CSV table of C-alpha atoms in Angstrom, one decimal:
chain,number,residue,atom,x,y,z
A,1,MET,CA,49.7,-69.7,55.7
A,2,LYS,CA,51.9,-70.4,52.5
A,3,SER,CA,53.6,-74.0,52.7
A,4,PHE,CA,57.3,-73.9,54.0
A,5,ASP,CA,58.0,-75.5,50.6
A,6,ALA,CA,57.4,-72.6,48.7
A,7,HIS,CA,60.4,-70.6,50.5
A,8,PRO,CA,62.9,-69.7,48.3
A,9,SER,CA,66.1,-72.4,48.1
A,10,ALA,CA,68.8,-71.0,49.8
A,11,ASP,CA,71.5,-73.1,47.5
A,12,GLY,CA,74.4,-70.6,46.0
A,13,LEU,CA,76.7,-68.6,47.7
A,14,TRP,CA,76.3,-66.4,50.7
A,15,THR,CA,79.0,-63.6,50.7
A,16,GLY,CA,79.6,-60.7,52.5
A,17,LEU,CA,78.8,-62.2,55.8
A,18,ARG,CA,80.7,-61.6,59.2
A,19,SER,CA,81.7,-63.7,62.3
A,20,HIS,CA,83.6,-63.4,65.4
A,21,GLY,CA,86.4,-65.2,63.3
A,22,GLY,CA,86.8,-62.3,60.8
A,23,ASP,CA,84.9,-59.9,58.1
A,24,ASP,CA,85.0,-61.6,54.4
A,25,LEU,CA,83.3,-65.2,55.3
A,26,ALA,CA,81.4,-67.0,52.3
A,27,ILE,CA,78.8,-70.0,52.7
A,28,VAL,CA,78.1,-72.1,49.8
A,29,VAL,CA,74.7,-74.2,49.9
A,30,GLY,CA,73.8,-76.8,47.6
A,31,GLN,CA,70.5,-78.8,47.8
A,32,GLY,CA,70.1,-77.6,51.5
A,33,THR,CA,73.0,-78.5,52.7
A,34,ILE,CA,76.2,-76.8,53.6
A,35,ARG,CA,78.9,-77.3,50.8
A,36,TRP,CA,81.9,-75.2,51.9
A,37,ILE,CA,82.8,-72.5,54.2
A,38,GLY,CA,85.8,-70.1,54.3
A,39,GLU,CA,87.1,-66.8,53.5
A,40,ARG,CA,85.6,-65.6,50.4
A,41,ALA,CA,89.0,-65.1,49.0
A,42,ALA,CA,89.8,-68.7,49.3
A,43,LEU,CA,86.8,-69.7,47.7
A,44,PRO,CA,87.1,-72.9,45.4
A,45,ALA,CA,87.0,-72.2,41.1
A,46,ALA,CA,84.1,-74.6,41.2
A,47,HIS,CA,81.7,-72.4,43.1
A,48,ALA,CA,82.4,-69.0,41.6
A,49,GLY,CA,79.5,-69.4,39.4
A,50,LEU,CA,76.6,-70.1,41.6
A,51,PRO,CA,73.8,-67.5,42.2
A,52,VAL,CA,74.9,-64.7,45.2
A,53,HIS,CA,73.2,-64.0,48.2
A,54,ASP,CA,74.6,-60.7,49.4
A,55,GLY,CA,74.5,-60.4,53.2
A,56,GLY,CA,75.7,-56.9,53.6
A,57,GLY,CA,77.9,-57.3,56.2
A,58,ALA,CA,75.9,-59.4,58.5
A,59,LEU,CA,76.6,-61.1,61.2
A,60,VAL,CA,75.9,-64.6,60.8
A,61,THR,CA,75.6,-67.2,63.7
A,62,PRO,CA,74.4,-70.9,63.5
A,63,GLY,CA,70.2,-71.3,63.7
A,64,LEU,CA,69.2,-70.8,67.3
A,65,VAL,CA,67.7,-73.9,69.0
A,66,ASP,CA,65.0,-73.8,72.0
A,67,CYS,CA,65.6,-76.6,73.6
A,68,HIS,CA,62.9,-76.6,76.6
A,69,THR,CA,59.6,-75.1,75.7
A,70,HIS,CA,56.0,-76.4,76.6
A,71,LEU,CA,54.5,-74.6,73.6
A,72,VAL,CA,51.4,-76.3,72.9
A,73,TYR,CA,48.8,-76.1,75.4
A,74,GLY,CA,44.9,-74.0,75.8
A,75,GLY,CA,44.2,-70.9,77.6
A,76,GLN,CA,46.7,-68.7,80.0
A,77,ARG,CA,47.3,-68.1,83.4
A,78,ALA,CA,47.5,-64.5,83.6
A,79,ASN,CA,45.7,-64.5,87.0
A,80,GLU,CA,48.4,-66.6,88.6
A,81,PHE,CA,50.9,-63.7,87.7
A,82,ALA,CA,48.5,-61.3,89.7
A,83,MET,CA,48.4,-64.2,92.4
A,84,ARG,CA,52.2,-64.2,92.9
A,85,LEU,CA,52.6,-60.8,92.7
A,86,ALA,CA,50.1,-60.8,95.7
A,87,GLY,CA,52.7,-63.1,97.4
A,88,ALA,CA,51.0,-66.3,96.6
A,89,SER,CA,54.0,-68.9,96.2
A,90,TYR,CA,54.3,-71.2,93.3
A,91,GLU,CA,53.1,-74.4,95.8
A,92,GLU,CA,50.5,-72.2,96.8
A,93,VAL,CA,49.2,-71.3,93.7
A,94,ALA,CA,49.1,-75.3,92.9
A,95,LYS,CA,47.5,-76.0,95.7
A,96,ALA,CA,45.0,-73.9,95.2
A,97,GLY,CA,43.7,-75.6,92.0
A,98,GLY,CA,46.0,-73.2,89.7
A,99,GLY,CA,49.1,-74.2,88.0
A,100,ILE,CA,49.4,-77.0,85.7
A,101,VAL,CA,46.4,-78.5,86.4
A,102,SER,CA,44.5,-75.8,85.1
A,103,SER,CA,46.1,-75.5,82.0
A,104,VAL,CA,45.4,-79.1,81.8
A,105,ARG,CA,41.8,-78.2,81.8
A,106,ALA,CA,42.0,-75.7,79.0
A,107,THR,CA,44.2,-78.0,77.1
A,108,ARG,CA,41.5,-81.0,77.6
A,109,GLU,CA,39.0,-78.6,76.0
A,110,ALA,CA,40.6,-77.7,73.3
A,111,SER,CA,40.5,-79.5,69.7
A,112,GLU,CA,43.7,-80.2,68.1
A,113,ASP,CA,43.1,-77.5,65.5
A,114,GLU,CA,42.7,-74.9,68.2
A,115,LEU,CA,45.9,-76.0,69.8
A,116,PHE,CA,47.6,-76.2,66.4
A,117,ALA,CA,46.6,-72.7,65.7
A,118,SER,CA,47.4,-71.1,69.3
A,119,ALA,CA,50.7,-72.7,69.3
A,120,GLY,CA,51.6,-71.6,66.1
A,121,ALA,CA,51.0,-68.2,66.5
A,122,ARG,CA,53.5,-68.4,69.9
A,123,LEU,CA,56.1,-70.4,67.2
A,124,GLN,CA,55.9,-67.6,64.7
A,125,SER,CA,57.5,-65.2,67.3
A,126,LEU,CA,60.4,-67.5,68.2
A,127,LEU,CA,61.2,-68.3,64.6
A,128,ALA,CA,61.2,-64.7,63.7
A,129,GLU,CA,63.8,-64.5,66.0
A,130,GLY,CA,66.1,-67.0,64.5
A,131,VAL,CA,64.9,-70.1,65.9
A,132,CYS,CA,65.7,-73.5,63.8
A,133,ALA,CA,65.1,-76.4,66.1
A,134,ILE,CA,62.7,-76.5,69.1
A,135,GLU,CA,61.6,-79.1,71.5
A,136,ILE,CA,58.2,-79.3,72.3
A,137,LYS,CA,56.8,-81.0,75.5
A,138,SER,CA,53.5,-82.7,76.3
A,139,GLY,CA,52.5,-82.8,79.4
A,140,TYR,CA,49.2,-80.8,79.9
A,141,GLY,CA,47.0,-83.4,78.5
A,142,LEU,CA,47.9,-86.3,81.4
A,143,ALA,CA,45.7,-89.0,79.4
A,144,LEU,CA,46.4,-90.9,76.4
A,145,GLU,CA,43.9,-89.2,74.1
A,146,HIS,CA,45.2,-85.4,75.3
A,147,GLU,CA,48.9,-86.3,75.3
A,148,ARG,CA,48.4,-87.6,72.0
A,149,LYS,CA,46.8,-84.7,70.6
A,150,GLN,CA,49.7,-82.4,72.3
A,151,LEU,CA,52.1,-84.5,70.4
A,152,ARG,CA,50.1,-84.5,67.4
A,153,VAL,CA,49.9,-80.6,67.1
A,154,ALA,CA,54.0,-80.8,67.5
A,155,ARG,CA,54.5,-83.2,64.6
A,156,ARG,CA,52.1,-80.7,62.7
A,157,LEU,CA,53.8,-77.5,63.7
A,158,GLY,CA,57.3,-79.1,62.4
A,159,GLN,CA,55.9,-79.9,58.7
A,160,ALA,CA,54.0,-76.8,58.6
A,161,HIS,CA,56.2,-74.2,59.4
A,162,GLY,CA,59.6,-76.1,57.9
A,163,VAL,CA,61.3,-76.0,61.4
A,164,THR,CA,63.1,-79.3,63.4
A,165,VAL,CA,60.7,-80.3,66.5
A,166,ARG,CA,61.6,-82.6,68.8
A,167,THR,CA,59.0,-84.0,70.7
A,168,THR,CA,59.5,-85.1,74.7
A,169,PHE,CA,56.5,-86.8,76.3
A,170,LEU,CA,55.8,-85.6,80.0
A,171,GLY,CA,53.1,-87.2,80.8
A,172,ALA,CA,54.7,-87.4,84.5
A,173,HIS,CA,54.1,-83.5,84.8
A,174,ALA,CA,51.4,-83.4,87.4
A,175,LEU,CA,48.9,-85.5,89.1
A,176,PRO,CA,45.6,-85.2,87.2
A,177,PRO,CA,42.5,-84.8,89.1
A,178,GLU,CA,41.1,-88.2,88.9
A,179,TYR,CA,44.3,-89.5,90.1
A,180,ALA,CA,44.3,-87.2,93.0
A,181,GLY,CA,45.8,-89.4,96.1
A,182,ARG,CA,47.0,-92.3,94.0
A,183,SER,CA,50.3,-90.7,92.4
A,184,SER,CA,51.9,-94.5,92.0
A,185,ASP,CA,48.4,-95.7,89.9
A,186,TYR,CA,49.0,-92.7,87.7
A,187,ILE,CA,52.4,-93.5,86.9
A,188,ASP,CA,51.7,-97.2,86.3
A,189,LEU,CA,49.2,-95.7,83.6
A,190,VAL,CA,52.0,-93.6,82.2
A,191,CYS,CA,54.6,-96.2,82.1
A,192,ARG,CA,52.5,-99.0,81.0
A,193,GLU,CA,49.6,-97.7,78.5
A,194,MET,CA,50.5,-93.8,77.7
A,195,LEU,CA,54.1,-93.9,77.1
A,196,PRO,CA,54.3,-97.1,74.6
A,197,ALA,CA,51.3,-96.3,73.0
A,198,LEU,CA,52.5,-92.7,71.9
A,199,ALA,CA,56.0,-94.4,71.0
A,200,ALA,CA,54.5,-97.1,68.8
A,201,GLU,CA,52.7,-93.9,67.0
A,202,GLY,CA,56.0,-92.6,66.1
A,203,LEU,CA,55.2,-89.6,68.9
A,204,VAL,CA,57.7,-89.5,71.1
A,205,ASP,CA,61.7,-88.2,70.9
A,206,ALA,CA,62.4,-88.2,74.7
A,207,VAL,CA,61.0,-88.4,77.9
A,208,ASP,CA,60.9,-86.2,80.8
A,209,VAL,CA,59.6,-86.2,84.3
A,210,PHE,CA,58.7,-83.4,86.7
A,211,CYS,CA,60.7,-84.6,89.5
A,212,GLU,CA,59.9,-82.1,92.6
A,213,ARG,CA,57.9,-82.1,95.9
A,214,ILE,CA,54.8,-80.9,94.3
A,215,ALA,CA,55.3,-83.3,91.3
A,216,PHE,CA,56.6,-86.9,91.3
A,217,SER,CA,59.6,-88.4,93.9
A,218,LEU,CA,62.7,-90.2,92.7
A,219,GLU,CA,61.3,-93.7,92.8
A,220,GLU,CA,58.6,-92.5,90.4
A,221,THR,CA,60.9,-90.8,88.0
A,222,GLU,CA,62.9,-93.8,88.0
A,223,ARG,CA,59.9,-96.1,87.1
A,224,VAL,CA,59.3,-93.6,83.9
A,225,PHE,CA,63.0,-93.5,83.2
A,226,GLN,CA,63.0,-97.6,83.2
A,227,ALA,CA,60.1,-97.5,81.0
A,228,ALA,CA,61.7,-94.8,78.5
A,229,ARG,CA,64.9,-97.4,78.3
A,230,ALA,CA,62.8,-100.1,77.7
A,231,LEU,CA,61.7,-98.4,74.5
A,232,ASP,CA,65.0,-97.1,73.6
A,233,LEU,CA,64.2,-93.5,74.2
A,234,PRO,CA,66.3,-91.1,76.0
A,235,VAL,CA,65.5,-89.3,78.9
A,236,LYS,CA,65.4,-85.7,80.1
A,237,LEU,CA,64.7,-83.9,83.7
A,238,HIS,CA,63.1,-81.0,85.3
A,239,ALA,CA,65.8,-81.6,88.2
A,240,GLU,CA,66.5,-79.1,91.1
A,241,GLN,CA,64.2,-76.2,90.4
A,242,LEU,CA,62.6,-75.9,94.1
A,243,SER,CA,64.9,-78.2,96.0
A,244,ASP,CA,67.1,-80.4,95.9
A,245,MET,CA,65.9,-84.0,95.1
A,246,GLY,CA,68.8,-85.5,94.0
A,247,GLY,CA,67.1,-86.1,90.7
A,248,ALA,CA,70.0,-84.8,88.3
A,249,ALA,CA,72.1,-87.5,89.8
A,250,LEU,CA,69.4,-90.3,89.1
A,251,ALA,CA,68.9,-88.5,85.5
A,252,ALA,CA,72.6,-88.8,85.0
A,253,ARG,CA,72.5,-92.8,85.8
A,254,TYR,CA,70.0,-93.0,82.6
A,255,GLY,CA,72.5,-90.8,80.7
A,256,ALA,CA,70.2,-88.2,80.4
A,257,LEU,CA,70.1,-85.9,77.4
A,258,SER,CA,69.8,-83.0,79.9
A,259,CYS,CA,68.5,-81.9,83.3
A,260,ASP,CA,66.3,-78.2,83.4
A,261,HIS,CA,66.3,-75.5,85.6
A,262,VAL,CA,68.9,-76.8,88.4
A,263,GLU,CA,68.7,-73.8,90.6
A,264,HIS,CA,69.1,-76.3,93.6
A,265,LEU,CA,71.7,-78.5,92.1
A,266,SER,CA,74.2,-80.1,94.4
A,267,GLN,CA,78.1,-81.0,93.4
A,268,ALA,CA,77.2,-84.6,93.5
A,269,GLY,CA,74.5,-83.8,90.7
A,270,ILE,CA,77.1,-81.7,89.1
A,271,ASP,CA,79.5,-84.6,89.1
A,272,ALA,CA,77.3,-87.0,88.0
A,273,MET,CA,76.2,-84.8,84.6
A,274,ARG,CA,79.8,-84.4,83.9
A,275,GLU,CA,80.3,-88.3,84.0
A,276,ALA,CA,77.1,-88.7,82.0
A,277,GLY,CA,77.6,-85.8,79.6
A,278,SER,CA,74.5,-84.4,80.2
A,279,VAL,CA,73.5,-80.8,79.5
A,280,ALA,CA,72.4,-78.2,81.9
A,281,VAL,CA,69.7,-76.2,80.8
A,282,LEU,CA,69.5,-73.0,82.3
A,283,LEU,CA,65.7,-71.2,82.5
A,284,PRO,CA,66.2,-67.4,83.2
A,285,GLY,CA,62.5,-66.9,82.1
A,286,ALA,CA,60.7,-69.1,85.0
A,287,TYR,CA,63.7,-67.6,87.5
A,288,TYR,CA,62.7,-64.3,86.5
A,289,THR,CA,58.9,-64.8,86.5
A,290,LEU,CA,59.0,-66.7,89.8
A,291,ARG,CA,61.1,-63.9,91.2
A,292,ASP,CA,63.5,-66.8,92.5
A,293,THR,CA,66.5,-66.2,94.5
A,294,GLN,CA,68.3,-68.9,94.3
A,295,LEU,CA,70.9,-69.1,91.5
A,296,PRO,CA,71.7,-72.2,89.7
A,297,PRO,CA,75.5,-73.2,90.6
A,298,ILE,CA,76.7,-71.5,87.5
A,299,ALA,CA,80.5,-71.4,88.8
A,300,ALA,CA,80.6,-74.8,89.8
A,301,LEU,CA,78.9,-76.1,86.3
A,302,ARG,CA,81.9,-74.1,84.4
A,303,ALA,CA,84.7,-75.6,86.5
A,304,ALA,CA,83.3,-79.0,86.1
A,305,GLY,CA,83.1,-78.7,82.6
A,306,VAL,CA,79.2,-79.5,82.1
A,307,PRO,CA,77.8,-77.6,79.1
A,308,MET,CA,75.2,-74.8,80.2
A,309,ALA,CA,72.3,-74.2,77.3
A,310,VAL,CA,69.7,-71.4,77.5
A,311,SER,CA,66.1,-71.9,76.8
A,312,THR,CA,63.2,-69.7,76.9
A,313,ASP,CA,60.9,-72.7,78.8
A,314,HIS,CA,58.1,-71.0,77.2
A,315,ASN,CA,54.9,-72.1,78.9
A,316,PRO,CA,51.6,-70.4,80.3
A,317,GLY,CA,52.5,-70.2,83.9
A,318,THR,CA,55.9,-69.7,84.9
A,319,SER,CA,57.8,-68.3,81.8
A,320,PRO,CA,55.5,-67.2,79.1
A,321,ALA,CA,58.5,-66.0,77.2
A,322,LEU,CA,58.3,-65.9,73.5
A,323,SER,CA,61.9,-64.2,73.0
A,324,LEU,CA,65.0,-66.7,73.1
A,325,LEU,CA,67.4,-63.5,72.7
A,326,LEU,CA,65.9,-61.9,76.0
A,327,MET,CA,66.5,-65.1,77.6
A,328,VAL,CA,70.4,-64.9,76.4
A,329,ASN,CA,70.4,-61.8,77.7
A,330,MET,CA,68.8,-62.9,81.0
A,331,ALA,CA,71.3,-65.6,81.2
A,332,CYS,CA,74.0,-63.0,81.1
A,333,THR,CA,72.4,-60.4,83.4
A,334,LEU,CA,71.0,-62.9,86.3
A,335,PHE,CA,73.1,-65.8,85.8
A,336,ARG,CA,76.3,-64.2,84.9
A,337,LEU,CA,77.2,-66.0,81.7
A,338,THR,CA,79.6,-64.8,79.3
A,339,VAL,CA,78.6,-63.6,76.2
A,340,PRO,CA,80.2,-66.6,74.1
A,341,GLU,CA,78.7,-69.0,76.9
A,342,ALA,CA,75.2,-67.4,75.9
A,343,ILE,CA,75.7,-67.7,72.6
A,344,ASP,CA,76.7,-71.2,72.8
A,345,GLY,CA,73.9,-71.9,74.8
A,346,VAL,CA,71.1,-71.7,72.1
A,347,THR,CA,73.0,-73.2,69.7
A,348,ARG,CA,75.6,-75.8,69.9
A,349,HIS,CA,74.9,-76.7,74.0
A,350,ALA,CA,70.9,-76.5,73.1
A,351,ALA,CA,71.4,-78.8,70.3
A,352,ARG,CA,73.3,-81.3,72.3
A,353,ALA,CA,70.2,-81.1,74.8
A,354,LEU,CA,67.9,-82.3,72.2
A,355,GLY,CA,70.1,-85.0,70.4
A,356,LEU,CA,70.8,-82.9,67.5
A,357,GLN,CA,74.5,-82.1,67.6
A,358,ASP,CA,75.4,-84.1,64.7
A,359,THR,CA,72.4,-81.4,62.3
A,360,HIS,CA,72.1,-78.3,64.5
A,361,GLY,CA,73.7,-75.7,66.5
A,362,ASP,CA,77.0,-75.1,64.3
A,363,ILE,CA,77.8,-74.0,60.5
A,364,ALA,CA,79.9,-76.9,59.5
A,365,VAL,CA,80.1,-78.5,55.9
A,366,GLY,CA,78.0,-81.4,55.5
A,367,ARG,CA,75.3,-80.1,57.8
A,368,PRO,CA,72.2,-78.8,57.0
A,369,ALA,CA,71.7,-75.0,56.1
A,370,ASN,CA,70.3,-73.5,59.1
A,371,PHE,CA,72.1,-70.3,60.2
A,372,VAL,CA,70.9,-66.6,60.6
A,373,LEU,CA,72.1,-63.3,59.5
A,374,TRP,CA,71.6,-60.7,61.9
A,375,ASN,CA,71.7,-56.8,61.5
A,376,LEU,CA,74.5,-56.4,64.2
A,377,ARG,CA,78.3,-55.5,64.2
A,378,GLU,CA,79.1,-58.1,66.7
A,379,PRO,CA,78.3,-61.0,68.8
A,380,ALA,CA,78.2,-59.4,72.1
A,381,GLU,CA,75.1,-57.4,70.3
A,382,MET,CA,72.8,-60.4,70.6
A,383,ALA,CA,73.2,-60.5,74.7
A,384,TYR,CA,73.0,-56.6,74.8
A,385,TRP,CA,69.9,-55.6,72.9
A,386,PHE,CA,66.4,-56.6,74.2
A,387,GLY,CA,63.3,-55.2,72.6
A,388,GLN,CA,64.3,-55.3,69.0
A,389,ARG,CA,64.2,-58.0,66.5
A,390,PRO,CA,67.6,-57.7,64.6
A,391,VAL,CA,67.3,-60.7,62.4
A,392,ARG,CA,68.2,-60.2,58.5
A,393,THR,CA,67.8,-63.5,56.9
A,394,VAL,CA,66.8,-66.8,58.5
A,395,VAL,CA,68.0,-69.8,56.5
A,396,ARG,CA,66.3,-72.8,57.8
A,397,GLN,CA,66.3,-76.3,56.3
A,398,GLY,CA,67.8,-75.3,53.2
A,399,ARG,CA,65.2,-72.3,52.8
A,400,ILE,CA,65.5,-68.6,52.8
A,401,ALA,CA,62.6,-68.6,55.7
A,402,GLU,CA,63.0,-64.9,57.3
A,403,GLY,CA,64.4,-61.3,55.7
A,404,VAL,CA,65.8,-60.1,52.7
A,405,GLY,CA,68.7,-61.1,51.4
A,406,ALA,CA,67.3,-63.5,48.7
């Protein structure tokens, strides 16, 4: 794979673009940054002599943001998919030795280079659909050396592929076998040894916890949040996926960037998230794979003005999804988001869920050039089609990453 630095620069005048606001849009990129945007007829004379990139009437949107993934792991869990089809519940699979712990075994056995190669192939699928920023969680190591290995791979992926990667430490994802029956001791390890060491190495951008009956309690979750706060790290939460644990309200008290899944989210949790400015991250891939029937409270979130992001939740157990566009379709068809809500969900709201709202999720002067040209006539087609890849050109970190348009 050639270095991303070898990709052509996107500097110049991009013309022939369509947006929801009109059919004659132009964008000026200079030194990887958006310098001007507006109608082609209003282009300042100072930009008239720039090299031209003809968009050919393509629809343009901000680069997509996949704000919740578990992209780095060993092995796969297709057998558990078959178990669930045969009637086993998520909790029954976990109690039978499957679930997260089975991925932990495979991840611990894999070398860093093996994890880099397998995760890189998965990342390529997402990038080819216009993803310009992505969150990658740890949580399949559950021991310092293996959590470090996952986070190092995540950093390497960002550098090698020229994509913005936000790393999230999810050491409190599940109880490792060696700590069976000793969850409090394991949380002590997470808070006192793992998190401080990884943060000191610059490997952690945020901290997450799986707060659920089969994972960690509210009290244990708060201990992790307190450790994150002491290190000045923002928090996120796997909240209210399988039951209403009150996790969203707890996360909101710590100013959480986001609460994710939220199928069982209560009105009290919604109110707390609104006050804290936390994003609700909707994960229709997991809902679909688990054949869930409890819908997230979309209408209540909408009424409260809580921003809703949409993500793949790519993971080997409950959402082996490698298409963010498919998640856009599912968010509309399964969760009844409107098309504008779904597109905002994979652009500006997803960026906010990662703390990237100043650099990603919008096309604006002064921001890094991260935008996508689509072979589509109108935004609704982004949610309408599934099974095809309508990308014409991806501009990522100021370089032309995919497609033509050079």
